[in-house]
mmCIF file of C-alpha atoms and ligand atoms in Angstrom:
data_model
loop_
_atom_site.group_PDB
_atom_site.id
_atom_site.type_symbol
_atom_site.label_atom_id
_atom_site.label_comp_id
_atom_site.label_asym_id
_atom_site.label_seq_id
_atom_site.Cartn_x
_atom_site.Cartn_y
_atom_site.Cartn_z
ATOM 1 C CA MET A 1 45.363 13.189 15.448
ATOM 2 C CA GLN A 2 45.133 9.711 17.180
ATOM 3 C CA ASP A 3 48.387 7.988 18.619
ATOM 4 C CA ILE A 4 49.385 6.469 15.249
ATOM 5 C CA PRO A 5 49.194 2.883 15.684
ATOM 6 C CA HIS A 6 51.742 1.799 12.806
ATOM 7 C CA ILE A 7 55.434 2.662 12.945
ATOM 8 C CA PRO A 8 56.680 2.401 9.063
ATOM 9 C CA VAL A 9 59.548 0.336 8.185
ATOM 10 C CA LEU A 10 62.845 1.067 6.851
ATOM 11 C CA TYR A 11 61.165 5.456 6.176
ATOM 12 C CA ARG A 12 65.054 6.031 5.707
ATOM 13 C CA GLU A 13 65.389 3.969 2.533
ATOM 14 C CA VAL A 14 62.105 4.958 1.393
ATOM 15 C CA VAL A 15 62.738 8.327 2.133
ATOM 16 C CA THR A 16 65.473 7.381 0.227
ATOM 17 C CA ALA A 17 64.534 5.227 -2.491
ATOM 18 C CA PHE A 18 62.448 8.155 -4.306
ATOM 19 C CA LYS A 19 64.522 10.925 -3.614
ATOM 20 C CA ASP A 20 65.320 12.321 -6.222
ATOM 21 C CA ILE A 21 61.558 12.160 -7.773
ATOM 22 C CA THR A 22 60.689 15.673 -8.507
ATOM 23 C CA ASP A 23 57.632 15.489 -10.760
ATOM 24 C CA GLY A 24 54.952 13.815 -11.341
ATOM 25 C CA ILE A 25 52.609 11.124 -9.672
ATOM 26 C CA ILE A 26 53.765 8.204 -6.776
ATOM 27 C CA ILE A 27 51.944 5.584 -6.041
ATOM 28 C CA ASP A 28 52.011 3.869 -2.181
ATOM 29 C CA CYS A 29 50.010 1.037 -3.264
ATOM 30 C CA THR A 30 49.249 -0.191 0.546
ATOM 31 C CA MET A 31 48.773 2.908 2.492
ATOM 32 C CA GLY A 32 48.290 1.317 6.287
ATOM 33 C CA TYR A 33 47.952 4.056 8.575
ATOM 34 C CA GLY A 34 49.768 6.673 6.161
ATOM 35 C CA GLY A 35 53.173 6.713 7.316
ATOM 36 C CA HIS A 36 55.404 6.242 4.026
ATOM 37 C CA SER A 37 52.641 8.099 2.201
ATOM 38 C CA SER A 38 52.949 11.101 4.906
ATOM 39 C CA LEU A 39 57.039 10.816 4.354
ATOM 40 C CA LEU A 40 57.104 10.872 0.154
ATOM 41 C CA LEU A 41 54.735 13.855 0.162
ATOM 42 C CA GLU A 42 57.266 15.843 2.893
ATOM 43 C CA GLU A 43 60.081 14.785 1.540
ATOM 44 C CA ASN A 44 58.681 15.423 -2.169
ATOM 45 C CA PRO A 45 57.080 18.530 -1.968
ATOM 46 C CA ASN A 46 56.281 18.266 -6.101
ATOM 47 C CA ILE A 47 54.563 15.120 -6.144
ATOM 48 C CA LYS A 48 51.061 13.772 -6.493
ATOM 49 C CA LEU A 49 50.388 10.822 -4.304
ATOM 50 C CA ILE A 50 47.700 8.113 -4.863
ATOM 51 C CA ALA A 51 47.302 5.477 -2.245
ATOM 52 C CA ILE A 52 45.545 2.468 -1.863
ATOM 53 C CA ASP A 53 44.488 -0.112 0.753
ATOM 54 C CA GLN A 54 41.781 -2.885 0.869
ATOM 55 C CA ASP A 55 41.059 -2.046 4.636
ATOM 56 C CA GLN A 56 38.473 0.355 5.577
ATOM 57 C CA THR A 57 39.965 1.147 9.203
ATOM 58 C CA ALA A 58 43.176 1.788 7.442
ATOM 59 C CA ILE A 59 41.509 4.211 4.577
ATOM 60 C CA ASP A 60 39.010 6.168 7.223
ATOM 61 C CA PHE A 61 42.707 6.801 9.185
ATOM 62 C CA SER A 62 44.661 7.764 6.771
ATOM 63 C CA THR A 63 42.182 9.951 5.429
ATOM 64 C CA ARG A 64 41.552 11.899 8.029
ATOM 65 C CA ARG A 65 45.947 11.795 8.747
ATOM 66 C CA LEU A 66 47.203 12.639 5.478
ATOM 67 C CA ALA A 67 43.932 15.899 5.079
ATOM 68 C CA SER A 68 46.431 18.401 5.616
ATOM 69 C CA PHE A 69 48.264 17.682 1.932
ATOM 70 C CA GLY A 70 45.240 18.030 0.559
ATOM 71 C CA GLU A 71 44.790 17.792 -3.605
ATOM 72 C CA ARG A 72 48.125 16.372 -3.916
ATOM 73 C CA VAL A 73 45.765 13.239 -2.234
ATOM 74 C CA THR A 74 43.772 10.845 -4.107
ATOM 75 C CA ILE A 75 42.836 7.442 -2.095
ATOM 76 C CA LYS A 76 41.419 4.060 -3.212
ATOM 77 C CA LYS A 77 39.985 1.379 -1.303
ATOM 78 C CA GLY A 78 40.415 -1.716 -3.200
ATOM 79 C CA ARG A 79 42.938 -4.833 -3.241
ATOM 80 C CA PHE A 80 46.170 -3.369 -5.092
ATOM 81 C CA SER A 81 46.105 -5.695 -8.126
ATOM 82 C CA GLU A 82 42.432 -4.339 -9.235
ATOM 83 C CA VAL A 83 43.229 -0.608 -8.695
ATOM 84 C CA ILE A 84 46.366 -0.198 -9.752
ATOM 85 C CA LYS A 85 45.234 -1.822 -13.518
ATOM 86 C CA GLU A 86 42.236 1.410 -13.297
ATOM 87 C CA ILE A 87 44.844 4.181 -12.212
ATOM 88 C CA LEU A 88 46.936 2.602 -15.397
ATOM 89 C CA ASN A 89 43.931 3.287 -17.705
ATOM 90 C CA GLU A 90 43.385 6.406 -16.100
ATOM 91 C CA VAL A 91 46.985 8.464 -16.097
ATOM 92 C CA LYS A 92 49.730 8.465 -18.877
ATOM 93 C CA PRO A 93 52.406 6.174 -17.963
ATOM 94 C CA GLU A 94 54.793 8.583 -18.516
ATOM 95 C CA ASP A 95 53.676 10.443 -14.973
ATOM 96 C CA ILE A 96 53.965 7.609 -12.765
ATOM 97 C CA LYS A 97 57.261 8.207 -10.927
ATOM 98 C CA GLY A 98 57.523 6.316 -8.149
ATOM 99 C CA ILE A 99 55.635 2.521 -6.916
ATOM 100 C CA LEU A 100 55.596 1.315 -3.594
ATOM 101 C CA ALA A 101 54.461 -1.368 -2.029
ATOM 102 C CA ASP A 102 55.035 -2.376 2.181
ATOM 103 C CA ILE A 103 53.478 -5.927 2.172
ATOM 104 C CA GLY A 104 51.750 -8.267 4.929
ATOM 105 C CA VAL A 105 49.681 -7.026 7.592
ATOM 106 C CA SER A 106 50.439 -3.755 9.648
ATOM 107 C CA SER A 107 50.537 -3.392 13.454
ATOM 108 C CA LEU A 108 47.166 -2.422 13.496
ATOM 109 C CA GLN A 109 45.254 -5.255 12.162
ATOM 110 C CA LEU A 110 47.682 -7.655 14.305
ATOM 111 C CA ASP A 111 47.600 -5.892 17.366
ATOM 112 C CA GLN A 112 43.097 -5.318 17.197
ATOM 113 C CA LYS A 113 41.975 -8.733 18.272
ATOM 114 C CA GLU A 114 38.944 -8.875 16.551
ATOM 115 C CA ARG A 115 40.289 -8.784 13.567
ATOM 116 C CA GLY A 116 41.483 -12.408 14.392
ATOM 117 C CA PHE A 117 45.201 -11.893 13.018
ATOM 118 C CA SER A 118 47.135 -13.042 16.060
ATOM 119 C CA TYR A 119 47.231 -16.271 17.839
ATOM 120 C CA GLU A 120 45.132 -14.711 20.975
ATOM 121 C CA SER A 121 42.346 -13.785 19.257
ATOM 122 C CA GLU A 122 39.204 -14.502 19.682
ATOM 123 C CA ASN A 123 37.765 -14.811 16.440
ATOM 124 C CA LEU A 124 38.298 -16.434 13.795
ATOM 125 C CA ASP A 125 38.382 -13.793 11.236
ATOM 126 C CA MET A 126 41.980 -12.481 8.874
ATOM 127 C CA ARG A 127 40.524 -10.135 6.262
ATOM 128 C CA MET A 128 41.713 -7.030 5.395
ATOM 129 C CA ASP A 129 38.845 -6.172 3.686
ATOM 130 C CA LYS A 130 36.077 -6.771 6.017
ATOM 131 C CA ASP A 131 33.296 -6.668 2.929
ATOM 132 C CA ALA A 132 35.683 -10.195 1.589
ATOM 133 C CA PRO A 133 33.650 -13.172 0.727
ATOM 134 C CA LEU A 134 37.403 -15.423 2.273
ATOM 135 C CA SER A 135 37.480 -15.260 6.187
ATOM 136 C CA ALA A 136 39.832 -18.076 8.632
ATOM 137 C CA THR A 137 36.791 -19.584 9.427
ATOM 138 C CA GLU A 138 35.991 -20.919 6.234
ATOM 139 C CA VAL A 139 39.263 -22.194 5.707
ATOM 140 C CA VAL A 140 39.956 -23.590 9.031
ATOM 141 C CA ASN A 141 36.714 -25.209 9.374
ATOM 142 C CA GLU A 142 35.520 -25.683 5.551
ATOM 143 C CA TYR A 143 38.634 -26.954 3.626
ATOM 144 C CA SER A 144 39.594 -30.725 2.728
ATOM 145 C CA THR A 145 42.209 -32.196 4.498
ATOM 146 C CA LYS A 146 44.135 -32.454 0.596
ATOM 147 C CA GLU A 147 43.369 -28.331 0.567
ATOM 148 C CA LEU A 148 44.484 -27.169 4.077
ATOM 149 C CA GLU A 149 48.128 -29.945 3.414
ATOM 150 C CA THR A 150 49.017 -27.742 0.967
ATOM 151 C CA LEU A 151 49.099 -24.604 2.578
ATOM 152 C CA LEU A 152 50.399 -25.773 5.766
ATOM 153 C CA LEU A 153 53.160 -26.470 3.352
ATOM 154 C CA GLU A 154 52.716 -23.996 0.446
ATOM 155 C CA TYR A 155 51.950 -20.462 2.756
ATOM 156 C CA GLY A 156 53.917 -21.791 6.032
ATOM 157 C CA GLU A 157 56.393 -24.590 4.907
ATOM 158 C CA LEU A 158 55.455 -26.570 7.919
ATOM 159 C CA ARG A 159 57.908 -29.235 7.537
ATOM 160 C CA ASN A 160 54.516 -31.714 9.836
ATOM 161 C CA TYR A 161 52.130 -29.798 7.502
ATOM 162 C CA LYS A 162 50.188 -33.490 7.392
ATOM 163 C CA LYS A 163 49.990 -34.052 10.904
ATOM 164 C CA ILE A 164 48.716 -30.758 11.224
ATOM 165 C CA ALA A 165 46.035 -30.469 8.765
ATOM 166 C CA ALA A 166 44.636 -33.921 9.922
ATOM 167 C CA GLU A 167 44.513 -32.730 13.594
ATOM 168 C CA ILE A 168 42.656 -29.663 12.489
ATOM 169 C CA VAL A 169 40.303 -31.713 10.226
ATOM 170 C CA LYS A 170 39.480 -33.887 13.955
ATOM 171 C CA HIS A 171 39.080 -31.177 16.346
ATOM 172 C CA ARG A 172 37.031 -28.213 14.126
ATOM 173 C CA PRO A 173 35.132 -26.430 14.383
ATOM 174 C CA PHE A 174 36.132 -23.852 15.780
ATOM 175 C CA THR A 175 35.547 -20.890 16.641
ATOM 176 C CA SER A 176 38.618 -18.736 17.750
ATOM 177 C CA ALA A 177 42.584 -18.794 16.713
ATOM 178 C CA LYS A 178 43.054 -19.121 19.892
ATOM 179 C CA GLU A 179 40.808 -22.268 20.404
ATOM 180 C CA LEU A 180 42.684 -23.216 17.357
ATOM 181 C CA SER A 181 46.376 -22.511 17.983
ATOM 182 C CA ASP A 182 45.961 -23.748 21.863
ATOM 183 C CA ALA A 183 44.403 -26.960 20.541
ATOM 184 C CA LEU A 184 47.916 -27.483 17.807
ATOM 185 C CA LYS A 185 50.601 -25.742 19.947
ATOM 186 C CA LYS A 186 52.088 -29.279 20.838
ATOM 187 C CA ASP A 187 51.757 -29.887 16.581
ATOM 188 C CA MET A 188 54.002 -26.704 16.097
ATOM 189 C CA PRO A 189 57.575 -26.294 16.041
ATOM 190 C CA ARG A 190 59.445 -24.628 18.780
ATOM 191 C CA GLY A 191 61.532 -21.229 16.629
ATOM 192 C CA LYS A 192 63.216 -19.745 20.270
ATOM 193 C CA LYS A 193 62.375 -16.240 18.583
ATOM 194 C CA ILE A 194 58.450 -16.685 17.160
ATOM 195 C CA HIS A 195 55.379 -18.681 18.625
ATOM 196 C CA PRO A 196 54.983 -22.441 17.693
ATOM 197 C CA ALA A 197 51.158 -20.540 16.048
ATOM 198 C CA THR A 198 52.923 -18.226 13.824
ATOM 199 C CA LEU A 199 53.566 -20.050 11.160
ATOM 200 C CA LEU A 200 50.450 -21.135 11.509
ATOM 201 C CA MET A 201 48.784 -17.934 11.360
ATOM 202 C CA GLN A 202 50.573 -16.787 8.214
ATOM 203 C CA ALA A 203 49.789 -20.185 6.270
ATOM 204 C CA ILE A 204 45.839 -19.150 6.589
ATOM 205 C CA ARG A 205 46.404 -15.670 6.472
ATOM 206 C CA ILE A 206 48.366 -16.180 3.254
ATOM 207 C CA GLU A 207 45.081 -18.149 1.606
ATOM 208 C CA VAL A 208 42.544 -15.322 3.116
ATOM 209 C CA ASN A 209 44.624 -12.553 1.263
ATOM 210 C CA ASP A 210 45.253 -14.272 -1.399
ATOM 211 C CA GLU A 211 49.340 -12.294 -0.472
ATOM 212 C CA LEU A 212 50.852 -13.984 -3.086
ATOM 213 C CA GLY A 213 48.352 -13.712 -6.185
ATOM 214 C CA GLU A 214 47.863 -10.223 -4.901
ATOM 215 C CA LEU A 215 52.042 -9.508 -5.406
ATOM 216 C CA LYS A 216 52.288 -11.748 -8.533
ATOM 217 C CA ARG A 217 48.906 -9.977 -10.034
ATOM 218 C CA LEU A 218 50.303 -5.883 -8.838
ATOM 219 C CA LEU A 219 53.851 -7.541 -10.693
ATOM 220 C CA SER A 220 52.827 -8.535 -13.827
ATOM 221 C CA ALA A 221 50.211 -5.477 -14.047
ATOM 222 C CA LEU A 222 53.321 -3.187 -13.698
ATOM 223 C CA LYS A 223 55.132 -5.465 -16.340
ATOM 224 C CA GLU A 224 52.508 -4.920 -18.615
ATOM 225 C CA ALA A 225 51.980 -1.128 -18.593
ATOM 226 C CA ARG A 226 56.322 -0.483 -19.195
ATOM 227 C CA LEU A 227 56.044 2.594 -17.601
ATOM 228 C CA PRO A 228 58.969 4.344 -19.618
ATOM 229 C CA ASN A 229 61.335 6.054 -16.285
ATOM 230 C CA ALA A 230 59.537 4.867 -12.558
ATOM 231 C CA ARG A 231 60.819 3.804 -9.942
ATOM 232 C CA VAL A 232 59.842 0.256 -8.223
ATOM 233 C CA ALA A 233 60.428 -0.064 -4.054
ATOM 234 C CA ILE A 234 58.491 -3.388 -2.990
ATOM 235 C CA ILE A 235 59.305 -4.290 1.116
ATOM 236 C CA SER A 236 58.371 -7.696 1.703
ATOM 237 C CA PHE A 237 58.242 -9.782 5.129
ATOM 238 C CA HIS A 238 59.070 -13.289 4.282
ATOM 239 C CA SER A 239 61.155 -15.245 1.724
ATOM 240 C CA LEU A 240 58.558 -16.775 -0.370
ATOM 241 C CA GLU A 241 57.018 -13.188 -0.592
ATOM 242 C CA ASP A 242 60.666 -11.914 -0.567
ATOM 243 C CA ARG A 243 61.664 -14.488 -3.936
ATOM 244 C CA ILE A 244 58.792 -13.911 -5.485
ATOM 245 C CA VAL A 245 59.642 -10.112 -6.488
ATOM 246 C CA LYS A 246 63.418 -10.688 -6.757
ATOM 247 C CA LYS A 247 62.639 -13.165 -9.563
ATOM 248 C CA GLU A 248 60.398 -10.732 -11.002
ATOM 249 C CA PHE A 249 62.678 -7.895 -11.230
ATOM 250 C CA MET A 250 65.635 -10.569 -12.632
ATOM 251 C CA ALA A 251 63.237 -11.117 -15.570
ATOM 252 C CA TRP A 252 62.722 -7.471 -16.026
ATOM 253 C CA THR A 253 65.897 -6.679 -17.017
ATOM 254 C CA LYS A 254 65.903 -9.849 -19.367
ATOM 255 C CA SER A 255 66.447 -8.134 -22.604
ATOM 256 C CA CYS A 256 65.721 -11.440 -24.680
ATOM 257 C CA ILE A 257 63.266 -13.628 -24.029
ATOM 258 C CA CYS A 258 63.451 -16.644 -26.036
ATOM 259 C CA PRO A 259 63.176 -19.906 -24.323
ATOM 260 C CA GLN A 260 66.248 -21.512 -23.666
ATOM 261 C CA GLU A 261 66.392 -23.956 -26.397
ATOM 262 C CA ALA A 262 65.651 -21.734 -28.771
ATOM 263 C CA MET A 263 68.877 -21.870 -31.457
ATOM 264 C CA ARG A 264 68.898 -18.139 -32.071
ATOM 265 C CA CYS A 265 67.165 -14.953 -30.788
ATOM 266 C CA GLU A 266 63.523 -14.375 -32.594
ATOM 267 C CA CYS A 267 62.172 -11.863 -30.038
ATOM 268 C CA GLY A 268 63.986 -8.548 -30.763
ATOM 269 C CA ASN A 269 65.831 -8.427 -27.995
ATOM 270 C CA ASP A 270 64.495 -5.669 -26.348
ATOM 271 C CA HIS A 271 62.375 -7.258 -23.846
ATOM 272 C CA SER A 272 64.500 -5.192 -20.320
ATOM 273 C CA LEU A 273 62.596 -3.345 -18.519
ATOM 274 C CA GLY A 274 65.077 -1.603 -16.655
ATOM 275 C CA LYS A 275 67.421 -2.281 -13.901
ATOM 276 C CA VAL A 276 67.507 -3.391 -10.864
ATOM 277 C CA LEU A 277 68.887 -1.077 -7.713
ATOM 278 C CA SER A 278 69.195 -3.108 -5.260
ATOM 279 C CA LYS A 279 71.841 -5.656 -5.640
ATOM 280 C CA LYS A 280 70.571 -7.522 -2.257
ATOM 281 C CA PRO A 281 67.543 -7.302 -0.466
ATOM 282 C CA ILE A 282 67.939 -3.611 2.018
ATOM 283 C CA MET A 283 67.167 -4.408 5.036
ATOM 284 C CA ALA A 284 66.714 -1.757 8.945
ATOM 285 C CA GLN A 285 69.952 -0.573 10.744
ATOM 286 C CA ASP A 286 70.273 -1.618 14.140
ATOM 287 C CA ASP A 287 68.940 1.632 15.633
ATOM 288 C CA GLU A 288 65.395 0.838 13.328
ATOM 289 C CA LEU A 289 66.072 -2.657 14.868
ATOM 290 C CA HIS A 290 65.582 -1.426 17.721
ATOM 291 C CA GLU A 291 62.224 0.765 17.913
ATOM 292 C CA ASN A 292 60.402 -1.837 15.628
ATOM 293 C CA VAL A 293 60.466 -5.117 15.637
ATOM 294 C CA ARG A 294 58.355 -5.790 13.290
ATOM 295 C CA SER A 295 61.625 -3.944 11.020
ATOM 296 C CA ARG A 296 63.671 -7.063 11.541
ATOM 297 C CA SER A 297 62.186 -9.498 8.591
ATOM 298 C CA ALA A 298 61.182 -6.311 5.947
ATOM 299 C CA LYS A 299 63.394 -6.381 3.306
ATOM 300 C CA MET A 300 63.082 -3.666 0.290
ATOM 301 C CA ARG A 301 63.912 -4.341 -3.439
ATOM 302 C CA ILE A 302 63.706 -1.945 -5.911
ATOM 303 C CA PHE A 303 64.198 -2.066 -9.520
ATOM 304 C CA GLU A 304 64.261 1.107 -11.829
ATOM 305 C CA THR A 305 62.856 1.050 -15.537
ATOM 306 C CA ASP A 306 64.005 3.047 -17.923
ATOM 307 C CA ILE A 307 61.912 2.035 -21.160
ATOM 308 C CA TYR A 308 62.770 4.366 -24.534
ATOM 309 C CA ASP A 309 59.317 3.362 -26.613
ATOM 310 C CA GLU A 310 59.185 4.913 -30.404
HETATM 311 C C1 SAM B 401 51.957 -3.423 5.864
HETATM 312 S S1 SAM B 401 50.646 -2.271 6.396
HETATM 313 C C2 SAM B 401 51.006 -0.686 5.266
HETATM 314 C C3 SAM B 401 51.702 0.059 6.486
HETATM 315 C C4 SAM B 401 52.512 1.230 5.765
HETATM 316 N N1 SAM B 401 53.028 1.906 4.895
HETATM 317 C C5 SAM B 401 52.265 2.730 6.790
HETATM 318 O O1 SAM B 401 53.188 3.552 6.367
HETATM 319 O O2 SAM B 401 51.323 2.869 7.080
HETATM 320 C C6 SAM B 401 50.085 -3.013 4.970
HETATM 321 C C7 SAM B 401 48.824 -2.509 4.313
HETATM 322 O O3 SAM B 401 48.691 -2.738 3.137
HETATM 323 C C8 SAM B 401 47.443 -3.190 3.126
HETATM 324 N N2 SAM B 401 47.637 -4.465 1.823
HETATM 325 C C9 SAM B 401 47.651 -5.461 2.082
HETATM 326 N N3 SAM B 401 47.883 -6.175 0.807
HETATM 327 C C10 SAM B 401 46.772 -5.082 0.747
HETATM 328 C C11 SAM B 401 46.566 -5.677 -1.359
HETATM 329 N N4 SAM B 401 46.522 -6.540 -1.939
HETATM 330 N N5 SAM B 401 45.435 -5.278 -1.600
HETATM 331 C C12 SAM B 401 45.310 -3.690 -1.132
HETATM 332 N N6 SAM B 401 45.781 -3.224 0.223
HETATM 333 C C13 SAM B 401 46.373 -4.285 0.725
HETATM 334 C C14 SAM B 401 46.772 -3.736 4.017
HETATM 335 O O4 SAM B 401 45.554 -3.344 4.934
HETATM 336 C C15 SAM B 401 47.498 -2.713 5.255
HETATM 337 O O5 SAM B 401 47.070 -1.480 5.654
#
């Protein structure tokens, strides 16, 4: 086995989150390099695992890494928002006992310069799925000023989004992330810990891979599925994602879903899907923060469904 290119974040906390699952299926929506998947298979010897990724490099690597678990593992390529629906149609809801999503990019995707995720990359790509139609080249070189402003504000939370969008339009076309970040360096906010171009790269990456849309659709498919007894753990890496998870999990606890202005309950008051197990987001402990810088911004939230449909 070649060196493992990605250290799984919150590895102890993920194992703990699923530790009392003794049978059934756990779905790893973001298999990546199989770190969490292999831990779950080792620690829960009677479960089966369905693992999803949209990146062929990750699929090839983890197919080899997880081969020793034999028929306990099924690997599926595609976007998790779509594949999850296929899985939910194929297996009985009561068999699904756990769902994990460790969203965002892997260390390998960031480190491989040719993938275009880093501000030092020699190209402008950023697709997790190399066959996807939209890459960073189209976003940067073809989006209107207004479209660029919107994504810089919403996905990068950049205060001078108008100026940055105007500079992109003025200096384009760009052929590499390095060229882009060098050209805009002077306009970027200077944080102590992160490179000035990081938020720009984040905004473009979220747009290229529709990352927030994917997360929302995953959560919506899980809500619709009304899994009777499952644990859902989502790890996110920035506040935009964490906000979506926190809000959605809270909404899942609500028993009454009548509009606020309703005079009395007419919805049946039986819509709660279960409870939030993590009152606060779970974050890495000191030793992990020390070993793995990526864990600095990781936040995990856990929900447990508990539904008795007649
Ligand atoms: C942070 S890494 C996961 C690492 C993994 N937990 C491990 O231990 O190796 C995220 C992975 O999820 C994949 N991914 C992100 N969004 C996805 C989506 N919407 N559908 C399918 N795969 C996705 C990426 O390609 C990447 O390989």
